[in-house]
Every structure is written in C-alpha cells, then in structure tokens.
Amino acid sequence: MTSRISRRTFMRLIGAGVVVGSGIDALQLVGPTRVYARVRIKTRAHEEERNVDSDSVFTLPFTASHVAVHWEGHHDALVRVAFDAGAGFAAASTVLHDEVGEQKNDGRTYGAVMIAGGASAVRVVTDRPLPRLRMLAMVDGERTVTYDTVNGVLAAPSLPAVISRAGWGCDESLMTWPPEFYPIQKLICHHTATQNRDPDPAATIRSIYYYHAVTQTWGDIGYNFLVDESGRIYEGRYSRPYPTGAYPTGEDATGKGVTGAHAYQFNSGTVGIALLGTLTSQDTTAAGRNGIEQMLAWKASTHGIDPNGSNRYTNPVTGAGTTFANIAGHRDVNATECPGGVFYQTLPTVRNDVAAAIGGTPSPSPTAAPSPTPTPKPTPKPKHSPSPTPTGGANH
C-alpha cells in the first residue's frame, strides 16, 4: 500500500521513529512502515555557440557543475578545456568523445560530459579551427521533493538494489520518447568517459541525461543502467512506472527490455550497462565491478543468457543479424574505444564471475598473457542523417 504524505507529516514520522529512506536505502532498513523521498531536480542549462580558431574563453552566466562541448566536423581534433572557479584557470583536460553522441551521425563531434567544479569560465583550446563549437554548461536548479509511505518491501529478492530515476533526481519532463520493448538477447558493457573518482555521481548522471535527452535529442538517457565506483546501480532509460519501493527492472510487465540508445544498430533487444568513469588506462574499482556483475548476472539468469556464450543476435526491428559474445563490450559492435581498453581486457573474467554467480560453468582461465585490444569493427553509416527531432531508440 502506498500513500502520498505532506512534508509536515514526514517530519512527524521522523520524530516518531518511523524508518525513512530515499531510493534503495529505505529498503535496506527494517520496519513495517517506510517513507520514501521522490526527488526531481531540474537542470539549469546554458549553451553558447561560436567559431573557435585556436583558443577561446567562455564566460558562463552561472557557476557550472558540469559542461560538455560539441562541434561541427573534425572528429579527430584535439580539444582541451580548462576551468576557472575563481582562482584562475586550472590545468587543461583533454575532451574525450561521448559514445552515445557518436551514434547521431549528424556531422557533429560530441565531447563527453566533464565535471566543472563550480567554474564561472571555461577556456577551450584546439589544434585546428572548429566551426560552430557549442559550450553547454549545466548545474542543478529547482529541486522538488515529495514523500510516500509504504507498508512492506516490494522489491524482488533476486534483483540487485537499483536507485530509481526519482532516486537520482531525474527531471521526467525532459523524457520525450515513447518506450519500445523487445525480448533481451545481449548484454553490452560501456564506460561513460567521464571523470574517475567522481565526487557526485548522481549529479553527473543528471548532466548526462540532459546532454543525451535534450542536446543530442534522444529524448532520454542512452544507457539502460549505470554503475558508479562505489558499486551503486542506477536506473537509466525510462521503461514504466514502478510501485514505490520496488526496484526498477528496465522491462515491461511481460519481461521485455526497453530499447535504449547505447549501441548503434544494436539497441533493440539488448541491455546497455555503463560504468561511470574512463577505463581506457585504468580498471574500474572492485565495487564497480561487483555492481555491474550483479546486474549482468540478474539479466542473464532471468533471460536465459549464457554468460560465456556467443549466440546470434537478430535485430527485432531491422531483421539484420550477426554473432558476437552474449556479454559484450561496446567496441564489439561499433567503432569505439568503449568500454575502455583496460576494462575490456577483463571481460573474460567478468563473464566467468557472472556464470559462477548464476550456477553456470566458467570458461577455463587463460594461461597466456591477454592479447592486444582488437581493432573495433567499423560502424555502418546511415544513408541519411537522423532527424533533429527526438529519436529515442529509433537508430535500433
């Protein structure tokens, strides 16, 4: 049973000793009655466009928590940004590519979301002239909190704890695409190419959400789930409303998975799980690995997926098919560095861990040193650029 309560009642319940929580934390506590906070945080955003020949400083209208830059053409340009939070510009950082934006094929290069740390100015340095570079600055804006009381635990015991969209402060007014559902065939691992040792993962997820949903016009965040360095799992792509206190599954009531926008031409019938951070030259944390393995194990067990298998994938929308690992890295299906070279080399271990968790037979451990990272497969390009209107999972 679920009921909406006022803030005054909420404070009285705290005084009376009733269990209070938000997202997954409430379910980890003991007691017949729980109070859940549903948080919606609107993203305040500002975007400015200009041509940048070599060096340009953008003065922001507010202090930004995160920024992202994207520009026309020049996919291989070396772009660096430096932030000034009041004490002068800090050392510049290289702009990595946003893998979800790479799917747009609209002639623009999308940089990954970067933590700005309260910057009021951003310097952009490029090794070549960049036409129509846009600087997107973001920070948390208006915060709305409502409270629900719940009797009993509603989560399925085998489903890992998942922080709901309401739990990380998702502004659902930005979600503009109609969900599509298909049987789950494959599980695809990603990294977000954002900062490691992130001090506020939920804020980063909110910025990624705005960047994907609004700037890139996907209408929602691209990933089905995200995992931070502490091992917390976050609901990504919207699937359906869930009862208060229930963990989100990313599926409809019949168990079909919602289509995301995480792997071009391989979105339908797959689950995209992204580790927060950049795993090109370092691995994820032990907690992060445990978190992604928990979600992989639950999905594999629920949908009869062999973690060490390589079965044929058939796109349920286009009918195109190919064979690749059931637990794959993004680079196995698209031309991308994702999920990072170091983490990608550990996927055999991840598959074995998942197989052991669900009672399968692990593959023999390799005795030789890992082979070099394979060259990513080229990504087929569409004949026409996607429409500038929100497309959700329309790139299939």
PDB file of N, CA, C and O in Angstrom, residues 137-197:
ATOM      1  N   ALA A 137      26.775  24.397 -20.538  1.00  0.00           N
ATOM      2  CA  ALA A 137      27.044  24.444 -19.100  1.00  0.00           C
ATOM      3  C   ALA A 137      25.794  24.001 -18.356  1.00  0.00           C
ATOM      4  O   ALA A 137      24.673  24.354 -18.738  1.00  0.00           O
ATOM      5  N   MET A 138      25.990  23.224 -17.281  1.00  0.00           N
ATOM      6  CA  MET A 138      24.858  22.679 -16.529  1.00  0.00           C
ATOM      7  C   MET A 138      25.112  22.771 -15.033  1.00  0.00           C
ATOM      8  O   MET A 138      26.254  22.685 -14.573  1.00  0.00           O
ATOM      9  N   VAL A 139      24.017  22.922 -14.289  1.00  0.00           N
ATOM     10  CA  VAL A 139      24.076  22.900 -12.834  1.00  0.00           C
ATOM     11  C   VAL A 139      22.685  22.542 -12.331  1.00  0.00           C
ATOM     12  O   VAL A 139      21.683  22.768 -13.028  1.00  0.00           O
ATOM     13  N   ASP A 140      22.602  21.966 -11.141  1.00  0.00           N
ATOM     14  CA  ASP A 140      21.297  21.653 -10.567  1.00  0.00           C
ATOM     15  C   ASP A 140      20.504  22.927 -10.331  1.00  0.00           C
ATOM     16  O   ASP A 140      21.032  23.925  -9.823  1.00  0.00           O
ATOM     17  N   GLY A 141      19.217  22.875 -10.693  1.00  0.00           N
ATOM     18  CA  GLY A 141      18.337  24.011 -10.483  1.00  0.00           C
ATOM     19  C   GLY A 141      17.277  23.706  -9.446  1.00  0.00           C
ATOM     20  O   GLY A 141      17.576  23.167  -8.373  1.00  0.00           O
ATOM     21  N   GLU A 142      16.035  24.008  -9.775  1.00  0.00           N
ATOM     22  CA  GLU A 142      14.930  23.838  -8.833  1.00  0.00           C
ATOM     23  C   GLU A 142      14.799  22.378  -8.395  1.00  0.00           C
ATOM     24  O   GLU A 142      14.837  21.463  -9.209  1.00  0.00           O
ATOM     25  N   ARG A 143      14.639  22.190  -7.105  1.00  0.00           N
ATOM     26  CA  ARG A 143      14.517  20.849  -6.522  1.00  0.00           C
ATOM     27  C   ARG A 143      13.126  20.696  -5.914  1.00  0.00           C
ATOM     28  O   ARG A 143      12.694  21.527  -5.116  1.00  0.00           O
ATOM     29  N   THR A 144      12.426  19.636  -6.309  1.00  0.00           N
ATOM     30  CA  THR A 144      11.101  19.344  -5.769  1.00  0.00           C
ATOM     31  C   THR A 144      11.137  17.987  -5.090  1.00  0.00           C
ATOM     32  O   THR A 144      11.615  17.010  -5.670  1.00  0.00           O
ATOM     33  N   VAL A 145      10.637  17.923  -3.848  1.00  0.00           N
ATOM     34  CA  VAL A 145      10.650  16.677  -3.093  1.00  0.00           C
ATOM     35  C   VAL A 145       9.233  16.357  -2.638  1.00  0.00           C
ATOM     36  O   VAL A 145       8.541  17.209  -2.080  1.00  0.00           O
ATOM     37  N   THR A 146       8.789  15.133  -2.909  1.00  0.00           N
ATOM     38  CA  THR A 146       7.529  14.628  -2.367  1.00  0.00           C
ATOM     39  C   THR A 146       7.839  13.355  -1.595  1.00  0.00           C
ATOM     40  O   THR A 146       8.886  12.733  -1.786  1.00  0.00           O
ATOM     41  N   TYR A 147       6.921  12.957  -0.727  1.00  0.00           N
ATOM     42  CA  TYR A 147       7.177  11.820   0.153  1.00  0.00           C
ATOM     43  C   TYR A 147       6.042  10.813   0.072  1.00  0.00           C
ATOM     44  O   TYR A 147       4.869  11.173  -0.001  1.00  0.00           O
ATOM     45  N   ASP A 148       6.399   9.533   0.082  1.00  0.00           N
ATOM     46  CA  ASP A 148       5.435   8.442   0.084  1.00  0.00           C
ATOM     47  C   ASP A 148       5.690   7.548   1.289  1.00  0.00           C
ATOM     48  O   ASP A 148       6.836   7.371   1.711  1.00  0.00           O
ATOM     49  N   THR A 149       4.623   6.964   1.824  1.00  0.00           N
ATOM     50  CA  THR A 149       4.777   5.924   2.843  1.00  0.00           C
ATOM     51  C   THR A 149       4.439   4.587   2.215  1.00  0.00           C
ATOM     52  O   THR A 149       3.545   4.481   1.375  1.00  0.00           O
ATOM     53  N   VAL A 150       5.171   3.554   2.615  1.00  0.00           N
ATOM     54  CA  VAL A 150       4.986   2.217   2.055  1.00  0.00           C
ATOM     55  C   VAL A 150       4.955   1.210   3.193  1.00  0.00           C
ATOM     56  O   VAL A 150       5.776   1.276   4.112  1.00  0.00           O
ATOM     57  N   ASN A 151       4.026   0.279   3.117  1.00  0.00           N
ATOM     58  CA  ASN A 151       3.987  -0.836   4.055  1.00  0.00           C
ATOM     59  C   ASN A 151       4.504  -2.080   3.348  1.00  0.00           C
ATOM     60  O   ASN A 151       3.948  -2.501   2.342  1.00  0.00           O
ATOM     61  N   GLY A 152       5.586  -2.657   3.857  1.00  0.00           N
ATOM     62  CA  GLY A 152       6.130  -3.874   3.272  1.00  0.00           C
ATOM     63  C   GLY A 152       7.176  -3.587   2.220  1.00  0.00           C
ATOM     64  O   GLY A 152       7.283  -2.487   1.692  1.00  0.00           O
ATOM     65  N   VAL A 153       7.980  -4.590   1.920  1.00  0.00           N
ATOM     66  CA  VAL A 153       9.034  -4.482   0.924  1.00  0.00           C
ATOM     67  C   VAL A 153       8.516  -5.028  -0.394  1.00  0.00           C
ATOM     68  O   VAL A 153       8.001  -6.139  -0.456  1.00  0.00           O
ATOM     69  N   LEU A 154       8.657  -4.250  -1.469  1.00  0.00           N
ATOM     70  CA  LEU A 154       8.090  -4.627  -2.749  1.00  0.00           C
ATOM     71  C   LEU A 154       9.119  -5.173  -3.723  1.00  0.00           C
ATOM     72  O   LEU A 154       8.763  -5.665  -4.779  1.00  0.00           O
ATOM     73  N   ALA A 155      10.387  -5.081  -3.405  1.00  0.00           N
ATOM     74  CA  ALA A 155      11.415  -5.468  -4.364  1.00  0.00           C
ATOM     75  C   ALA A 155      11.547  -6.979  -4.471  1.00  0.00           C
ATOM     76  O   ALA A 155      11.397  -7.706  -3.496  1.00  0.00           O
ATOM     77  N   ALA A 156      11.829  -7.442  -5.690  1.00  0.00           N
ATOM     78  CA  ALA A 156      12.104  -8.863  -5.889  1.00  0.00           C
ATOM     79  C   ALA A 156      13.435  -9.200  -5.236  1.00  0.00           C
ATOM     80  O   ALA A 156      14.408  -8.480  -5.395  1.00  0.00           O
ATOM     81  N   PRO A 157      13.514 -10.294  -4.475  1.00  0.00           N
ATOM     82  CA  PRO A 157      14.731 -10.572  -3.716  1.00  0.00           C
ATOM     83  C   PRO A 157      15.952 -10.837  -4.578  1.00  0.00           C
ATOM     84  O   PRO A 157      17.069 -10.607  -4.153  1.00  0.00           O
ATOM     85  N   SER A 158      15.784 -11.337  -5.818  1.00  0.00           N
ATOM     86  CA  SER A 158      16.938 -11.665  -6.641  1.00  0.00           C
ATOM     87  C   SER A 158      17.427 -10.486  -7.477  1.00  0.00           C
ATOM     88  O   SER A 158      18.493 -10.547  -8.068  1.00  0.00           O
ATOM     89  N   LEU A 159      16.651  -9.430  -7.543  1.00  0.00           N
ATOM     90  CA  LEU A 159      17.038  -8.262  -8.326  1.00  0.00           C
ATOM     91  C   LEU A 159      17.986  -7.394  -7.506  1.00  0.00           C
ATOM     92  O   LEU A 159      17.701  -7.071  -6.359  1.00  0.00           O
ATOM     93  N   PRO A 160      19.133  -7.010  -8.064  1.00  0.00           N
ATOM     94  CA  PRO A 160      20.045  -6.141  -7.309  1.00  0.00           C
ATOM     95  C   PRO A 160      19.373  -4.819  -6.946  1.00  0.00           C
ATOM     96  O   PRO A 160      18.441  -4.367  -7.619  1.00  0.00           O
ATOM     97  N   ALA A 161      19.855  -4.209  -5.885  1.00  0.00           N
ATOM     98  CA  ALA A 161      19.341  -2.903  -5.490  1.00  0.00           C
ATOM     99  C   ALA A 161      19.631  -1.890  -6.592  1.00  0.00           C
ATOM    100  O   ALA A 161      20.767  -1.767  -7.052  1.00  0.00           O
ATOM    101  N   VAL A 162      18.606  -1.183  -7.033  1.00  0.00           N
ATOM    102  CA  VAL A 162      18.739  -0.214  -8.121  1.00  0.00           C
ATOM    103  C   VAL A 162      18.162   1.118  -7.659  1.00  0.00           C
ATOM    104  O   VAL A 162      17.023   1.178  -7.188  1.00  0.00           O
ATOM    105  N   ILE A 163      18.942   2.180  -7.785  1.00  0.00           N
ATOM    106  CA  ILE A 163      18.458   3.517  -7.469  1.00  0.00           C
ATOM    107  C   ILE A 163      17.574   3.979  -8.625  1.00  0.00           C
ATOM    108  O   ILE A 163      18.008   4.028  -9.778  1.00  0.00           O
ATOM    109  N   SER A 164      16.343   4.298  -8.321  1.00  0.00           N
ATOM    110  CA  SER A 164      15.388   4.680  -9.355  1.00  0.00           C
ATOM    111  C   SER A 164      15.724   6.045  -9.941  1.00  0.00           C
ATOM    112  O   SER A 164      16.544   6.801  -9.407  1.00  0.00           O
ATOM    113  N   ARG A 165      15.058   6.366 -11.040  1.00  0.00           N
ATOM    114  CA  ARG A 165      15.230   7.691 -11.635  1.00  0.00           C
ATOM    115  C   ARG A 165      14.854   8.775 -10.632  1.00  0.00           C
ATOM    116  O   ARG A 165      15.535   9.798 -10.525  1.00  0.00           O
ATOM    117  N   ALA A 166      13.777   8.549  -9.875  1.00  0.00           N
ATOM    118  CA  ALA A 166      13.410   9.508  -8.835  1.00  0.00           C
ATOM    119  C   ALA A 166      14.489   9.583  -7.770  1.00  0.00           C
ATOM    120  O   ALA A 166      14.731  10.643  -7.186  1.00  0.00           O
ATOM    121  N   GLY A 167      15.174   8.460  -7.526  1.00  0.00           N
ATOM    122  CA  GLY A 167      16.223   8.436  -6.512  1.00  0.00           C
ATOM    123  C   GLY A 167      17.428   9.280  -6.872  1.00  0.00           C
ATOM    124  O   GLY A 167      18.106   9.802  -5.987  1.00  0.00           O
ATOM    125  N   TRP A 168      17.739   9.406  -8.192  1.00  0.00           N
ATOM    126  CA  TRP A 168      18.870  10.264  -8.570  1.00  0.00           C
ATOM    127  C   TRP A 168      18.431  11.643  -9.059  1.00  0.00           C
ATOM    128  O   TRP A 168      19.248  12.431  -9.538  1.00  0.00           O
ATOM    129  N   GLY A 169      17.143  11.947  -8.883  1.00  0.00           N
ATOM    130  CA  GLY A 169      16.674  13.303  -9.149  1.00  0.00           C
ATOM    131  C   GLY A 169      16.321  13.583 -10.590  1.00  0.00           C
ATOM    132  O   GLY A 169      16.415  14.726 -11.045  1.00  0.00           O
ATOM    133  N   CYS A 170      15.884  12.564 -11.327  1.00  0.00           N
ATOM    134  CA  CYS A 170      15.570  12.730 -12.745  1.00  0.00           C
ATOM    135  C   CYS A 170      14.414  13.709 -12.955  1.00  0.00           C
ATOM    136  O   CYS A 170      13.382  13.622 -12.291  1.00  0.00           O
ATOM    137  N   ASP A 171      14.591  14.631 -13.886  1.00  0.00           N
ATOM    138  CA  ASP A 171      13.521  15.544 -14.290  1.00  0.00           C
ATOM    139  C   ASP A 171      12.779  14.888 -15.450  1.00  0.00           C
ATOM    140  O   ASP A 171      13.198  14.962 -16.603  1.00  0.00           O
ATOM    141  N   GLU A 172      11.665  14.244 -15.148  1.00  0.00           N
ATOM    142  CA  GLU A 172      10.956  13.463 -16.161  1.00  0.00           C
ATOM    143  C   GLU A 172      10.350  14.324 -17.272  1.00  0.00           C
ATOM    144  O   GLU A 172       9.966  13.797 -18.319  1.00  0.00           O
ATOM    145  N   SER A 173      10.289  15.630 -17.077  1.00  0.00           N
ATOM    146  CA  SER A 173       9.745  16.480 -18.138  1.00  0.00           C
ATOM    147  C   SER A 173      10.650  16.502 -19.367  1.00  0.00           C
ATOM    148  O   SER A 173      10.222  16.895 -20.455  1.00  0.00           O
ATOM    149  N   LEU A 174      11.906  16.066 -19.220  1.00  0.00           N
ATOM    150  CA  LEU A 174      12.829  16.026 -20.358  1.00  0.00           C
ATOM    151  C   LEU A 174      12.676  14.749 -21.173  1.00  0.00           C
ATOM    152  O   LEU A 174      13.227  14.645 -22.267  1.00  0.00           O
ATOM    153  N   MET A 175      11.960  13.758 -20.644  1.00  0.00           N
ATOM    154  CA  MET A 175      11.798  12.475 -21.323  1.00  0.00           C
ATOM    155  C   MET A 175      10.691  12.612 -22.365  1.00  0.00           C
ATOM    156  O   MET A 175       9.536  12.817 -22.030  1.00  0.00           O
ATOM    157  N   THR A 176      11.057  12.500 -23.658  1.00  0.00           N
ATOM    158  CA  THR A 176      10.102  12.824 -24.723  1.00  0.00           C
ATOM    159  C   THR A 176       9.926  11.713 -25.747  1.00  0.00           C
ATOM    160  O   THR A 176       9.396  11.955 -26.824  1.00  0.00           O
ATOM    161  N   TRP A 177      10.369  10.491 -25.445  1.00  0.00           N
ATOM    162  CA  TRP A 177      10.235   9.442 -26.459  1.00  0.00           C
ATOM    163  C   TRP A 177       9.322   8.331 -25.945  1.00  0.00           C
ATOM    164  O   TRP A 177       9.273   8.062 -24.745  1.00  0.00           O
ATOM    165  N   PRO A 178       8.577   7.670 -26.825  1.00  0.00           N
ATOM    166  CA  PRO A 178       7.719   6.557 -26.405  1.00  0.00           C
ATOM    167  C   PRO A 178       8.530   5.275 -26.264  1.00  0.00           C
ATOM    168  O   PRO A 178       9.188   4.846 -27.217  1.00  0.00           O
ATOM    169  N   PRO A 179       8.545   4.642 -25.101  1.00  0.00           N
ATOM    170  CA  PRO A 179       9.345   3.429 -24.909  1.00  0.00           C
ATOM    171  C   PRO A 179       8.942   2.302 -25.860  1.00  0.00           C
ATOM    172  O   PRO A 179       7.771   2.141 -26.208  1.00  0.00           O
ATOM    173  N   GLU A 180       9.948   1.539 -26.288  1.00  0.00           N
ATOM    174  CA  GLU A 180       9.750   0.354 -27.120  1.00  0.00           C
ATOM    175  C   GLU A 180      10.366  -0.835 -26.391  1.00  0.00           C
ATOM    176  O   GLU A 180      11.398  -0.697 -25.738  1.00  0.00           O
ATOM    177  N   PHE A 181       9.762  -2.019 -26.518  1.00  0.00           N
ATOM    178  CA  PHE A 181      10.203  -3.184 -25.752  1.00  0.00           C
ATOM    179  C   PHE A 181      10.384  -4.399 -26.665  1.00  0.00           C
ATOM    180  O   PHE A 181       9.561  -4.643 -27.554  1.00  0.00           O
ATOM    181  N   TYR A 182      11.464  -5.158 -26.406  1.00  0.00           N
ATOM    182  CA  TYR A 182      11.742  -6.380 -27.164  1.00  0.00           C
ATOM    183  C   TYR A 182      12.406  -7.403 -26.245  1.00  0.00           C
ATOM    184  O   TYR A 182      13.032  -7.032 -25.238  1.00  0.00           O
ATOM    185  N   PRO A 183      12.307  -8.696 -26.571  1.00  0.00           N
ATOM    186  CA  PRO A 183      12.996  -9.719 -25.771  1.00  0.00           C
ATOM    187  C   PRO A 183      14.496  -9.446 -25.711  1.00  0.00           C
ATOM    188  O   PRO A 183      15.113  -9.053 -26.707  1.00  0.00           O
ATOM    189  N   ILE A 184      15.083  -9.661 -24.550  1.00  0.00           N
ATOM    190  CA  ILE A 184      16.503  -9.357 -24.332  1.00  0.00           C
ATOM    191  C   ILE A 184      17.370 -10.507 -24.826  1.00  0.00           C
ATOM    192  O   ILE A 184      17.198 -11.652 -24.413  1.00  0.00           O
ATOM    193  N   GLN A 185      18.321 -10.190 -25.710  1.00  0.00           N
ATOM    194  CA  GLN A 185      19.219 -11.188 -26.281  1.00  0.00           C
ATOM    195  C   GLN A 185      20.669 -11.017 -25.830  1.00  0.00           C
ATOM    196  O   GLN A 185      21.408 -11.992 -25.711  1.00  0.00           O
ATOM    197  N   LYS A 186      21.095  -9.772 -25.630  1.00  0.00           N
ATOM    198  CA  LYS A 186      22.507  -9.490 -25.369  1.00  0.00           C
ATOM    199  C   LYS A 186      22.654  -8.442 -24.271  1.00  0.00           C
ATOM    200  O   LYS A 186      21.769  -7.601 -24.059  1.00  0.00           O
ATOM    201  N   LEU A 187      23.821  -8.466 -23.609  1.00  0.00           N
ATOM    202  CA  LEU A 187      24.166  -7.508 -22.563  1.00  0.00           C
ATOM    203  C   LEU A 187      25.456  -6.810 -22.985  1.00  0.00           C
ATOM    204  O   LEU A 187      26.467  -7.473 -23.241  1.00  0.00           O
ATOM    205  N   ILE A 188      25.428  -5.483 -23.078  1.00  0.00           N
ATOM    206  CA  ILE A 188      26.559  -4.729 -23.623  1.00  0.00           C
ATOM    207  C   ILE A 188      27.104  -3.769 -22.566  1.00  0.00           C
ATOM    208  O   ILE A 188      26.361  -2.975 -21.983  1.00  0.00           O
ATOM    209  N   CYS A 189      28.417  -3.853 -22.334  1.00  0.00           N
ATOM    210  CA  CYS A 189      29.085  -3.052 -21.300  1.00  0.00           C
ATOM    211  C   CYS A 189      29.680  -1.779 -21.906  1.00  0.00           C
ATOM    212  O   CYS A 189      30.245  -1.805 -23.000  1.00  0.00           O
ATOM    213  N   HIS A 190      29.596  -0.696 -21.150  1.00  0.00           N
ATOM    214  CA  HIS A 190      30.083   0.612 -21.578  1.00  0.00           C
ATOM    215  C   HIS A 190      30.866   1.277 -20.447  1.00  0.00           C
ATOM    216  O   HIS A 190      30.788   0.862 -19.295  1.00  0.00           O
ATOM    217  N   HIS A 191      31.597   2.340 -20.796  1.00  0.00           N
ATOM    218  CA  HIS A 191      32.018   3.326 -19.804  1.00  0.00           C
ATOM    219  C   HIS A 191      31.524   4.680 -20.292  1.00  0.00           C
ATOM    220  O   HIS A 191      31.247   4.862 -21.476  1.00  0.00           O
ATOM    221  N   THR A 192      31.381   5.632 -19.380  1.00  0.00           N
ATOM    222  CA  THR A 192      30.805   6.922 -19.755  1.00  0.00           C
ATOM    223  C   THR A 192      31.846   7.929 -20.220  1.00  0.00           C
ATOM    224  O   THR A 192      31.488   9.009 -20.689  1.00  0.00           O
ATOM    225  N   ALA A 193      33.141   7.600 -20.083  1.00  0.00           N
ATOM    226  CA  ALA A 193      34.241   8.505 -20.451  1.00  0.00           C
ATOM    227  C   ALA A 193      34.185   9.806 -19.656  1.00  0.00           C
ATOM    228  O   ALA A 193      34.637  10.850 -20.122  1.00  0.00           O
ATOM    229  N   THR A 194      33.637   9.736 -18.449  1.00  0.00           N
ATOM    230  CA  THR A 194      33.606  10.890 -17.553  1.00  0.00           C
ATOM    231  C   THR A 194      34.737  10.759 -16.530  1.00  0.00           C
ATOM    232  O   THR A 194      35.535   9.824 -16.576  1.00  0.00           O
ATOM    233  N   GLN A 195      34.798  11.686 -15.586  1.00  0.00           N
ATOM    234  CA  GLN A 195      35.901  11.735 -14.631  1.00  0.00           C
ATOM    235  C   GLN A 195      35.870  10.550 -13.676  1.00  0.00           C
ATOM    236  O   GLN A 195      34.808  10.154 -13.188  1.00  0.00           O
ATOM    237  N   ASN A 196      37.040   9.980 -13.404  1.00  0.00           N
ATOM    238  CA  ASN A 196      37.160   8.963 -12.366  1.00  0.00           C
ATOM    239  C   ASN A 196      37.165   9.642 -10.994  1.00  0.00           C
ATOM    240  O   ASN A 196      37.408  10.832 -10.877  1.00  0.00           O
ATOM    241  N   ARG A 197      36.871   8.846  -9.959  1.00  0.00           N
ATOM    242  CA  ARG A 197      36.766   9.373  -8.584  1.00  0.00           C
ATOM    243  C   ARG A 197      35.776  10.539  -8.542  1.00  0.00           C
ATOM    244  O   ARG A 197      36.050  11.604  -7.981  1.00  0.00           O
TER     245      ARG A 197
END
